Amino acid sequence: MSRNRVVLLSTTLLACLFCEAEGARLVPYGDCEDAMHYEFTECDSTGGRWRVSVPASAHCEGVQSPEPPTRVHDCSVSCDPGWYFNVSQLSCAQCPAGSYSLGGGVFFDSWADLLPPGFHLRTEEFRSAFTMGHRRGDLDCSQYGWQPRGDVIASPGGPCAAVMVYTVKLVKPGALFYTYQYTDESTIFEFQAQNEQCQSIGDADDAKWPPLTWEGQWKTIQVQLKTGLNVLQWKTIGIDTRSSARPVMIKSIRISGVAYTSECSPCRAGSFSEAGARQCEECPKGTYSNRGAASCTDCDLLVSYAPKGSSTCLKRPPCSTKDYYEIDSACNENNKTRAVYHWMAPQVCRDDVVGAEKLPSSGELKDCPPCNPGMHYTTGPGCAFCPRAHYSDGRSSCTPCPPSTAPNYGYQYQWWAAMPPAMSATCMSADDAGCGQSDGWSAGGDHIHSDRGHADDAYLVLSLKVGGFRGREGFVNGRPMEVGRISFTFELECTSECEFVFMEGSAKKGVAILQSWTGPQPRQYYSYLVRRNDSFTFSWAFQKVSWEKSYLRPSSSRKYEMDMAKIYNINVNNTIDGGASSCLPCPKGLGGFGCVPCPAGHYIEENTTECTACPINTVVTEPLPYGPKSCLSCGPGLTAPDGLTCRAQCSLDIDNMHFDITNISSPRIMKGSTLFTSSGTKYYHMFNLSLCGDVPVECANNVSYNVEGETTTLVARVCRSTIVPGLDESGQAPYRASAVASQSMSLGDHLLGVTTNTSLHGIEVIKEFQDPSKKELHFFFTTPSSTRACADGRRTTITLRCAPQESGQGLLSLPKQCPDGTCDGCNFHFLWSTPLGCPICSQADLIVVRGECVDGAQTVHHIAPSTCRAPPTLPKVSSLSCNTPLPFIVQVVVLIAVCVAFMLCLLLFCLWNKNRNLEYKYMKLIAKANSKDGELELPPAESCALDDGEEEEVQYSSRSTSSLLSKFKKSKTRDSSSMIAMKFPKRSSNEVNA
């Protein structure tokens, strides 16, 4: 007995014992018969499972199951398309009419307010350099998540990451098919398919980055899935949060390989099916159906109408003058035509009611309108372009260009008798029911207009293909070179918030929206300067309602039937194809069809048609440049050695300073700051730049991100890529995924100039990188491609700072206040601190160092200061003859010593002289004090004669050399003696003896 049987019997035995203990309180089964349903247990090791009856309501607790569990020996039961697995009968059954089944698959094409089971949505705040101004948590990401819109589920992008997850378990290998529309490159769209170990599945890596689509175009992606659990994830991240991004929309998701389908899916409104259908069919024109219909119901065509795939009948309005249009019939053999009126197709108005307009009768014969310039009339097709090397004004036949002239090709559409050559129209909608019978645009004589009879959500697209232009792309002194120009006049007649979009598509840059208008617009003129030479497809797309409103109602809604876009004229000049309305004279001596241009850097003299050289450092951009005004000056610090392109030489002279940056001329790669999403996903930006020379840089995507079949490598002077690092090998990740590079964008296609000024042509270096005390080099780059967020294109400054302390090529850094290089997403700033950024020292800048004089010779050296670099060849060490005088410092010391000695001697003499005067005065005072009656009294002798044996001692008087202090002391002693003498006068010897 197997383990499962033992468990089941044990469970049954315990249930019986519990019932006996509770008195067998069983609820009657009939009360809960409708609340019971079948479920399957998980597959066991033997490949089988159990079917059990489970109550669906809480009040059925204690209900005894009417059937015991049933063993199913095959877990991989699957039915054919059009059949479903009947759980109660344990067999496949045919789907009833009004429903369909994929068999072993699931299909989702209806996105109501409630998502289908198994889908989960979440949003997370996306942290990038463009959202640094927001604090974490102050964004409401709920408005940026995936939003069900009826026929589609859409993600509008924005500053949050929106994730939609669907989990499915396959019992056999299957496939995923999803249909989407993705037109805006400012949003990253990512798809992931992982197994239960969170590892990528097979082909999922190849489909990780769905390619861009055209406006209104739907594309289907197929991904092979493996047996087991599959976690499917669609994720959008808005990079450019300052503009209104176009949404990413998913219309349908289909998965095959599931175990079984337990029920058939009902057909959506506007479709039907017979029994056993694998898919539903749309209702034909003039009929409608509700959801789950087995057949379509006819409309009363007298008062209503219904396009293909309609869910309801629409009332026919009375006809008006807007419901028919006038065209000229084909010209007859006499070059005559007449006005013919036709109802708008399909005709939805009634002309049999009171107040309705009738279709006018055909007009009188009249002369055929002229063809457009550069074209001529041909029997059958009508107007066609003239042959090569021919021209026409549109009224006369084509004429060959005279000798020494060349045709001036272009597209000049002014008359719209029919769809002109090189133009096409189409209608795109979420489903086939959205487009009527017409192509989307129709000629209206003096204009071309969008057709009626299409759903409000339909994109009506008019396209013009241009093979290329004769001009050259580039920037000269801050002005973009005019490769060509396209202009048109249009008008919007809308009662709603209609949208009119002008787009540009090319192989190099993909699809870009150039301008858009919403709501009713008066007749106006628009001109666009073409700055890149490439083959282009210019498109005009008209939608009656915005996408936010269009998917809130059924796709077949035609509420704004009368809304219309009109284009009156389209002109494209300087092309390599199309038609020529005139021929331009060739330079003298260079005749023939398709003139050979003047040599580079030359212009054509208007009087003599001779080729004349332009001034130095000027370029010529026009194919046939007439007059000296065609010579355009290069920007500051740039040269034009070939007369074609302005460039920065790696050895350049700026403001009387010479710089040599040859050693840093190769492309330089820099990694930006590491950024994270709130869920921890790490990414950063990689910058690639080139300063001088002819070496551009490349930023390549390693994913198929652009429109399918087009290049993903971007070439510029400065560019940036978004890098999502791969997973490193570790115990947690047994595989290694390479880093993903996407979102490559140009930050500078052209170099405007190199100068020491901090601003040039409206571009200013960020304050953090400005140092007024130094003259630093600033490189100014720009890219002419404008976006909705950057109307003037993106612009870049690179400051080259003299930093002798740096080693090697130096350090490249970003602003501290803008750690990702930009504060607004349009202006980027870099600082390159390098010793190679210092100017080369001139002869006057060098410091002269002289050695000591040895043996009559002195060596002279030259060294460079810290403010400049030593030139490649310094002056040689020289030797000069010299004497051997004392060193200068010694001479200074001796001079100071002599001066000090002289001053001391002078001071001593002054003191001696003053001391002598004081001594003289003092002696006079002493003598006066000791005199009596003015006579000097001598002291009495102490003895009168010499003693026996004594010799007379001769006394010599000499001037005292005692100091002033000693003399003062002696004077005090004498004064004391005088006082004693006065108190005790001397007595005579007699008095003494007495």
mmCIF file of N, CA and C in Angstrom, residues 694-792:
data_model
loop_
_atom_site.group_PDB
_atom_site.id
_atom_site.type_symbol
_atom_site.label_atom_id
_atom_site.label_comp_id
_atom_site.label_asym_id
_atom_site.label_seq_id
_atom_site.Cartn_x
_atom_site.Cartn_y
_atom_site.Cartn_z
ATOM 1 N N ASP A 694 40.477 63.391 -34.533
ATOM 2 C CA ASP A 694 39.388 62.822 -35.332
ATOM 3 C C ASP A 694 38.893 61.502 -34.765
ATOM 4 N N VAL A 695 39.154 61.241 -33.505
ATOM 5 C CA VAL A 695 38.778 59.956 -32.913
ATOM 6 C C VAL A 695 37.466 60.124 -32.155
ATOM 7 N N PRO A 696 36.326 59.644 -32.698
ATOM 8 C CA PRO A 696 35.073 59.710 -31.953
ATOM 9 C C PRO A 696 34.994 58.563 -30.946
ATOM 10 N N VAL A 697 33.953 58.578 -30.152
ATOM 11 C CA VAL A 697 33.729 57.521 -29.172
ATOM 12 C C VAL A 697 32.456 56.771 -29.547
ATOM 13 N N GLU A 698 32.312 55.568 -29.019
ATOM 14 C CA GLU A 698 31.148 54.730 -29.289
ATOM 15 C C GLU A 698 30.515 54.288 -27.985
ATOM 16 N N CYS A 699 29.209 54.331 -27.941
ATOM 17 C CA CYS A 699 28.433 53.776 -26.829
ATOM 18 C C CYS A 699 27.484 52.751 -27.435
ATOM 19 N N ALA A 700 27.776 51.500 -27.216
ATOM 20 C CA ALA A 700 27.013 50.423 -27.847
ATOM 21 C C ALA A 700 26.107 49.750 -26.836
ATOM 22 N N ASN A 701 24.918 49.376 -27.282
ATOM 23 C CA ASN A 701 24.004 48.575 -26.467
ATOM 24 C C ASN A 701 24.277 47.109 -26.746
ATOM 25 N N ASN A 702 24.352 46.299 -25.696
ATOM 26 C CA ASN A 702 24.503 44.863 -25.911
ATOM 27 C C ASN A 702 23.163 44.145 -25.838
ATOM 28 N N VAL A 703 22.091 44.910 -26.015
ATOM 29 C CA VAL A 703 20.750 44.337 -26.091
ATOM 30 C C VAL A 703 20.076 44.899 -27.324
ATOM 31 N N SER A 704 19.113 44.165 -27.867
ATOM 32 C CA SER A 704 18.388 44.615 -29.048
ATOM 33 C C SER A 704 17.327 45.599 -28.606
ATOM 34 N N TYR A 705 17.760 46.834 -28.395
ATOM 35 C CA TYR A 705 16.885 47.826 -27.771
ATOM 36 C C TYR A 705 16.149 48.685 -28.796
ATOM 37 N N ASN A 706 16.831 49.079 -29.871
ATOM 38 C CA ASN A 706 16.191 49.963 -30.837
ATOM 39 C C ASN A 706 15.243 49.191 -31.732
ATOM 40 N N VAL A 707 14.717 49.898 -32.716
ATOM 41 C CA VAL A 707 13.815 49.255 -33.645
ATOM 42 C C VAL A 707 14.508 48.068 -34.285
ATOM 43 N N GLU A 708 13.806 46.967 -34.402
ATOM 44 C CA GLU A 708 14.411 45.705 -34.829
ATOM 45 C C GLU A 708 15.069 45.870 -36.186
ATOM 46 N N GLY A 709 16.256 45.303 -36.323
ATOM 47 C CA GLY A 709 16.979 45.360 -37.575
ATOM 48 C C GLY A 709 17.833 46.585 -37.745
ATOM 49 N N GLU A 710 17.834 47.505 -36.775
ATOM 50 C CA GLU A 710 18.621 48.727 -36.878
ATOM 51 C C GLU A 710 19.792 48.690 -35.911
ATOM 52 N N THR A 711 20.810 49.486 -36.228
ATOM 53 C CA THR A 711 22.033 49.466 -35.433
ATOM 54 C C THR A 711 21.790 49.951 -34.010
ATOM 55 N N THR A 712 22.585 49.452 -33.085
ATOM 56 C CA THR A 712 22.462 49.848 -31.684
ATOM 57 C C THR A 712 23.742 50.505 -31.186
ATOM 58 N N THR A 713 24.641 50.883 -32.095
ATOM 59 C CA THR A 713 25.884 51.546 -31.714
ATOM 60 C C THR A 713 25.770 53.036 -31.992
ATOM 61 N N LEU A 714 26.081 53.842 -31.001
ATOM 62 C CA LEU A 714 25.979 55.286 -31.119
ATOM 63 C C LEU A 714 27.385 55.867 -31.186
ATOM 64 N N VAL A 715 27.645 56.717 -32.176
ATOM 65 C CA VAL A 715 28.947 57.340 -32.380
ATOM 66 C C VAL A 715 28.802 58.836 -32.127
ATOM 67 N N ALA A 716 29.656 59.383 -31.266
ATOM 68 C CA ALA A 716 29.591 60.808 -30.925
ATOM 69 C C ALA A 716 30.937 61.238 -30.366
ATOM 70 N N ARG A 717 31.019 62.492 -29.925
ATOM 71 C CA ARG A 717 32.209 62.983 -29.230
ATOM 72 C C ARG A 717 32.115 62.727 -27.732
ATOM 73 N N VAL A 718 30.900 62.811 -27.192
ATOM 74 C CA VAL A 718 30.641 62.493 -25.791
ATOM 75 C C VAL A 718 29.329 61.712 -25.745
ATOM 76 N N CYS A 719 29.305 60.570 -25.071
ATOM 77 C CA CYS A 719 28.082 59.774 -24.998
ATOM 78 C C CYS A 719 27.995 59.098 -23.637
ATOM 79 N N ARG A 720 26.820 58.548 -23.362
ATOM 80 C CA ARG A 720 26.557 57.917 -22.074
ATOM 81 C C ARG A 720 25.706 56.674 -22.264
ATOM 82 N N SER A 721 26.001 55.622 -21.491
ATOM 83 C CA SER A 721 25.215 54.391 -21.488
ATOM 84 C C SER A 721 24.794 54.065 -20.060
ATOM 85 N N THR A 722 23.649 53.444 -19.920
ATOM 86 C CA THR A 722 23.178 52.970 -18.624
ATOM 87 C C THR A 722 23.613 51.516 -18.467
ATOM 88 N N ILE A 723 24.342 51.226 -17.394
ATOM 89 C CA ILE A 723 24.907 49.894 -17.168
ATOM 90 C C ILE A 723 24.228 49.261 -15.961
ATOM 91 N N VAL A 724 23.705 48.050 -16.163
ATOM 92 C CA VAL A 724 23.185 47.233 -15.068
ATOM 93 C C VAL A 724 24.177 46.098 -14.868
ATOM 94 N N PRO A 725 24.935 46.085 -13.753
ATOM 95 C CA PRO A 725 25.984 45.078 -13.576
ATOM 96 C C PRO A 725 25.416 43.669 -13.574
ATOM 97 N N GLY A 726 26.267 42.717 -14.020
ATOM 98 C CA GLY A 726 25.882 41.316 -13.986
ATOM 99 C C GLY A 726 26.075 40.730 -12.604
ATOM 100 N N LEU A 727 25.722 39.452 -12.461
ATOM 101 C CA LEU A 727 25.854 38.751 -11.192
ATOM 102 C C LEU A 727 27.193 38.038 -11.145
ATOM 103 N N ASP A 728 27.912 38.187 -10.059
ATOM 104 C CA ASP A 728 29.191 37.520 -9.898
ATOM 105 C C ASP A 728 28.976 36.064 -9.487
ATOM 106 N N GLU A 729 29.924 35.255 -9.852
ATOM 107 C CA GLU A 729 29.862 33.867 -9.445
ATOM 108 C C GLU A 729 30.115 33.761 -7.944
ATOM 109 N N SER A 730 29.235 33.074 -7.290
ATOM 110 C CA SER A 730 29.372 32.859 -5.856
ATOM 111 C C SER A 730 28.543 31.652 -5.502
ATOM 112 N N GLY A 731 28.549 31.363 -4.255
ATOM 113 C CA GLY A 731 27.751 30.233 -3.820
ATOM 114 C C GLY A 731 26.270 30.484 -3.989
ATOM 115 N N GLN A 732 25.869 31.771 -3.979
ATOM 116 C CA GLN A 732 24.461 32.098 -4.098
ATOM 117 C C GLN A 732 24.011 32.137 -5.550
ATOM 118 N N ALA A 733 24.942 32.428 -6.455
ATOM 119 C CA ALA A 733 24.591 32.514 -7.867
ATOM 120 C C ALA A 733 25.493 31.583 -8.658
ATOM 121 N N PRO A 734 25.031 30.430 -9.046
ATOM 122 C CA PRO A 734 25.876 29.470 -9.732
ATOM 123 C C PRO A 734 26.134 29.809 -11.189
ATOM 124 N N TYR A 735 25.638 30.911 -11.658
ATOM 125 C CA TYR A 735 25.891 31.296 -13.038
ATOM 126 C C TYR A 735 26.346 32.745 -13.062
ATOM 127 N N ARG A 736 26.825 33.185 -14.203
ATOM 128 C CA ARG A 736 27.316 34.564 -14.343
ATOM 129 C C ARG A 736 26.618 35.216 -15.525
ATOM 130 N N ALA A 737 26.008 36.335 -15.272
ATOM 131 C CA ALA A 737 25.349 37.108 -16.326
ATOM 132 C C ALA A 737 26.181 38.349 -16.616
ATOM 133 N N SER A 738 26.408 38.634 -17.889
ATOM 134 C CA SER A 738 27.205 39.797 -18.243
ATOM 135 C C SER A 738 26.404 41.067 -17.982
ATOM 136 N N ALA A 739 27.138 42.175 -17.851
ATOM 137 C CA ALA A 739 26.485 43.457 -17.599
ATOM 138 C C ALA A 739 25.650 43.854 -18.809
ATOM 139 N N VAL A 740 24.571 44.557 -18.551
ATOM 140 C CA VAL A 740 23.659 45.002 -19.591
ATOM 141 C C VAL A 740 23.905 46.488 -19.838
ATOM 142 N N ALA A 741 24.154 46.843 -21.094
ATOM 143 C CA ALA A 741 24.347 48.240 -21.484
ATOM 144 C C ALA A 741 23.180 48.653 -22.369
ATOM 145 N N SER A 742 22.485 49.707 -21.974
ATOM 146 C CA SER A 742 21.332 50.162 -22.735
ATOM 147 C C SER A 742 21.206 51.665 -22.576
ATOM 148 N N GLN A 743 20.161 52.230 -23.177
ATOM 149 C CA GLN A 743 19.862 53.657 -23.062
ATOM 150 C C GLN A 743 21.039 54.537 -23.484
ATOM 151 N N SER A 744 21.770 54.124 -24.526
ATOM 152 C CA SER A 744 22.879 54.954 -25.002
ATOM 153 C C SER A 744 22.339 56.247 -25.603
ATOM 154 N N MET A 745 22.950 57.359 -25.224
ATOM 155 C CA MET A 745 22.535 58.653 -25.756
ATOM 156 C C MET A 745 23.752 59.535 -25.974
ATOM 157 N N SER A 746 23.647 60.395 -26.959
ATOM 158 C CA SER A 746 24.728 61.329 -27.273
ATOM 159 C C SER A 746 24.616 62.556 -26.387
ATOM 160 N N LEU A 747 25.723 62.936 -25.772
ATOM 161 C CA LEU A 747 25.801 64.166 -24.987
ATOM 162 C C LEU A 747 26.510 65.278 -25.747
ATOM 163 N N GLY A 748 27.111 64.941 -26.872
ATOM 164 C CA GLY A 748 27.808 65.941 -27.684
ATOM 165 C C GLY A 748 28.241 65.349 -29.007
ATOM 166 N N ASP A 749 27.571 65.747 -30.083
ATOM 167 C CA ASP A 749 27.961 65.295 -31.422
ATOM 168 C C ASP A 749 29.007 66.210 -32.047
ATOM 169 N N HIS A 750 29.005 67.466 -31.635
ATOM 170 C CA HIS A 750 29.866 68.448 -32.280
ATOM 171 C C HIS A 750 30.556 69.303 -31.223
ATOM 172 N N LEU A 751 31.787 69.704 -31.534
ATOM 173 C CA LEU A 751 32.574 70.583 -30.676
ATOM 174 C C LEU A 751 32.379 72.017 -31.147
ATOM 175 N N LEU A 752 31.818 72.859 -30.266
ATOM 176 C CA LEU A 752 31.550 74.252 -30.628
ATOM 177 C C LEU A 752 32.795 75.122 -30.537
ATOM 178 N N GLY A 753 33.650 74.845 -29.572
ATOM 179 C CA GLY A 753 34.836 75.674 -29.415
ATOM 180 C C GLY A 753 35.611 75.307 -28.169
ATOM 181 N N VAL A 754 36.860 75.808 -28.116
ATOM 182 C CA VAL A 754 37.742 75.621 -26.968
ATOM 183 C C VAL A 754 38.237 77.001 -26.571
ATOM 184 N N THR A 755 37.976 77.395 -25.331
ATOM 185 C CA THR A 755 38.309 78.741 -24.903
ATOM 186 C C THR A 755 38.544 78.762 -23.397
ATOM 187 N N THR A 756 39.150 79.858 -22.925
ATOM 188 C CA THR A 756 39.329 80.042 -21.484
ATOM 189 C C THR A 756 38.132 80.740 -20.860
ATOM 190 N N ASN A 757 37.201 81.213 -21.679
ATOM 191 C CA ASN A 757 35.980 81.807 -21.150
ATOM 192 C C ASN A 757 35.080 80.704 -20.595
ATOM 193 N N THR A 758 34.279 81.045 -19.597
ATOM 194 C CA THR A 758 33.421 80.051 -18.949
ATOM 195 C C THR A 758 32.061 79.916 -19.606
ATOM 196 N N SER A 759 31.804 80.604 -20.693
ATOM 197 C CA SER A 759 30.528 80.478 -21.405
ATOM 198 C C SER A 759 30.775 80.645 -22.895
ATOM 199 N N LEU A 760 29.946 79.957 -23.677
ATOM 200 C CA LEU A 760 30.058 80.027 -25.129
ATOM 201 C C LEU A 760 28.705 79.641 -25.728
ATOM 202 N N HIS A 761 28.132 80.552 -26.511
ATOM 203 C CA HIS A 761 26.863 80.319 -27.201
ATOM 204 C C HIS A 761 25.767 79.829 -26.250
ATOM 205 N N GLY A 762 25.687 80.469 -25.098
ATOM 206 C CA GLY A 762 24.633 80.131 -24.158
ATOM 207 C C GLY A 762 24.916 78.936 -23.280
ATOM 208 N N ILE A 763 26.047 78.295 -23.445
ATOM 209 C CA ILE A 763 26.443 77.163 -22.609
ATOM 210 C C ILE A 763 27.429 77.676 -21.575
ATOM 211 N N GLU A 764 27.193 77.401 -20.307
ATOM 212 C CA GLU A 764 28.035 77.926 -19.232
ATOM 213 C C GLU A 764 28.579 76.795 -18.382
ATOM 214 N N VAL A 765 29.846 76.926 -18.011
ATOM 215 C CA VAL A 765 30.477 75.950 -17.123
ATOM 216 C C VAL A 765 29.857 76.080 -15.736
ATOM 217 N N ILE A 766 29.635 74.972 -15.090
ATOM 218 C CA ILE A 766 29.034 74.988 -13.761
ATOM 219 C C ILE A 766 29.937 75.756 -12.796
ATOM 220 N N LYS A 767 29.329 76.488 -11.848
ATOM 221 C CA LYS A 767 30.076 77.361 -10.942
ATOM 222 C C LYS A 767 31.158 76.595 -10.177
ATOM 223 N N GLU A 768 30.876 75.356 -9.832
ATOM 224 C CA GLU A 768 31.828 74.565 -9.048
ATOM 225 C C GLU A 768 33.151 74.385 -9.779
ATOM 226 N N PHE A 769 33.131 74.388 -11.101
ATOM 227 C CA PHE A 769 34.340 74.148 -11.883
ATOM 228 C C PHE A 769 34.989 75.440 -12.376
ATOM 229 N N GLN A 770 34.497 76.581 -11.968
ATOM 230 C CA GLN A 770 35.080 77.857 -12.382
ATOM 231 C C GLN A 770 36.099 78.328 -11.352
ATOM 232 N N ASP A 771 37.278 78.724 -11.825
ATOM 233 C CA ASP A 771 38.340 79.260 -10.969
ATOM 234 C C ASP A 771 38.835 80.554 -11.608
ATOM 235 N N PRO A 772 38.316 81.718 -11.142
ATOM 236 C CA PRO A 772 38.695 82.999 -11.781
ATOM 237 C C PRO A 772 40.176 83.308 -11.696
ATOM 238 N N SER A 773 40.889 82.700 -10.744
ATOM 239 C CA SER A 773 42.311 83.018 -10.594
ATOM 240 C C SER A 773 43.177 82.317 -11.631
ATOM 241 N N LYS A 774 42.600 81.398 -12.381
ATOM 242 C CA LYS A 774 43.383 80.643 -13.365
ATOM 243 C C LYS A 774 42.719 80.730 -14.725
ATOM 244 N N LYS A 775 43.531 80.583 -15.746
ATOM 245 C CA LYS A 775 43.030 80.480 -17.098
ATOM 246 C C LYS A 775 43.043 79.014 -17.501
ATOM 247 N N GLU A 776 41.839 78.412 -17.475
ATOM 248 C CA GLU A 776 41.707 76.989 -17.764
ATOM 249 C C GLU A 776 40.980 76.804 -19.093
ATOM 250 N N LEU A 777 41.272 75.686 -19.746
ATOM 251 C CA LEU A 777 40.630 75.378 -21.018
ATOM 252 C C LEU A 777 39.251 74.781 -20.767
ATOM 253 N N HIS A 778 38.256 75.228 -21.542
ATOM 254 C CA HIS A 778 36.901 74.698 -21.469
ATOM 255 C C HIS A 778 36.491 74.242 -22.870
ATOM 256 N N PHE A 779 36.074 72.980 -22.977
ATOM 257 C CA PHE A 779 35.594 72.411 -24.234
ATOM 258 C C PHE A 779 34.061 72.413 -24.192
ATOM 259 N N PHE A 780 33.427 72.945 -25.248
ATOM 260 C CA PHE A 780 31.970 73.055 -25.302
ATOM 261 C C PHE A 780 31.451 72.156 -26.427
ATOM 262 N N PHE A 781 30.597 71.190 -26.044
ATOM 263 C CA PHE A 781 30.010 70.249 -26.998
ATOM 264 C C PHE A 781 28.492 70.433 -27.016
ATOM 265 N N THR A 782 27.873 70.030 -28.119
ATOM 266 C CA THR A 782 26.413 70.064 -28.220
ATOM 267 C C THR A 782 25.955 68.967 -29.154
ATOM 268 N N THR A 783 24.708 68.573 -28.984
ATOM 269 C CA THR A 783 24.070 67.628 -29.897
ATOM 270 C C THR A 783 22.805 68.282 -30.428
ATOM 271 N N PRO A 784 22.608 68.313 -31.735
ATOM 272 C CA PRO A 784 21.468 69.059 -32.289
ATOM 273 C C PRO A 784 20.133 68.374 -32.104
ATOM 274 N N SER A 785 20.118 67.093 -31.765
ATOM 275 C CA SER A 785 18.856 66.372 -31.664
ATOM 276 C C SER A 785 18.104 66.841 -30.431
ATOM 277 N N SER A 786 16.953 67.442 -30.643
ATOM 278 C CA SER A 786 16.142 67.944 -29.533
ATOM 279 C C SER A 786 15.176 66.871 -29.069
ATOM 280 N N THR A 787 14.831 66.934 -27.806
ATOM 281 C CA THR A 787 13.840 66.044 -27.220
ATOM 282 C C THR A 787 12.773 66.899 -26.537
ATOM 283 N N ARG A 788 11.717 66.234 -26.067
ATOM 284 C CA ARG A 788 10.673 66.990 -25.382
ATOM 285 C C ARG A 788 11.202 67.596 -24.091
ATOM 286 N N ALA A 789 12.157 66.941 -23.439
ATOM 287 C CA ALA A 789 12.723 67.476 -22.200
ATOM 288 C C ALA A 789 13.809 68.504 -22.476
ATOM 289 N N CYS A 790 14.565 68.332 -23.559
ATOM 290 C CA CYS A 790 15.670 69.238 -23.900
ATOM 291 C C CYS A 790 15.392 69.810 -25.291
ATOM 292 N N ALA A 791 14.680 70.922 -25.323
ATOM 293 C CA ALA A 791 14.292 71.506 -26.604
ATOM 294 C C ALA A 791 15.501 71.946 -27.424
ATOM 295 N N ASP A 792 16.579 72.373 -26.750
ATOM 296 C CA ASP A 792 17.798 72.815 -27.442
ATOM 297 C C ASP A 792 18.830 71.703 -27.574
#
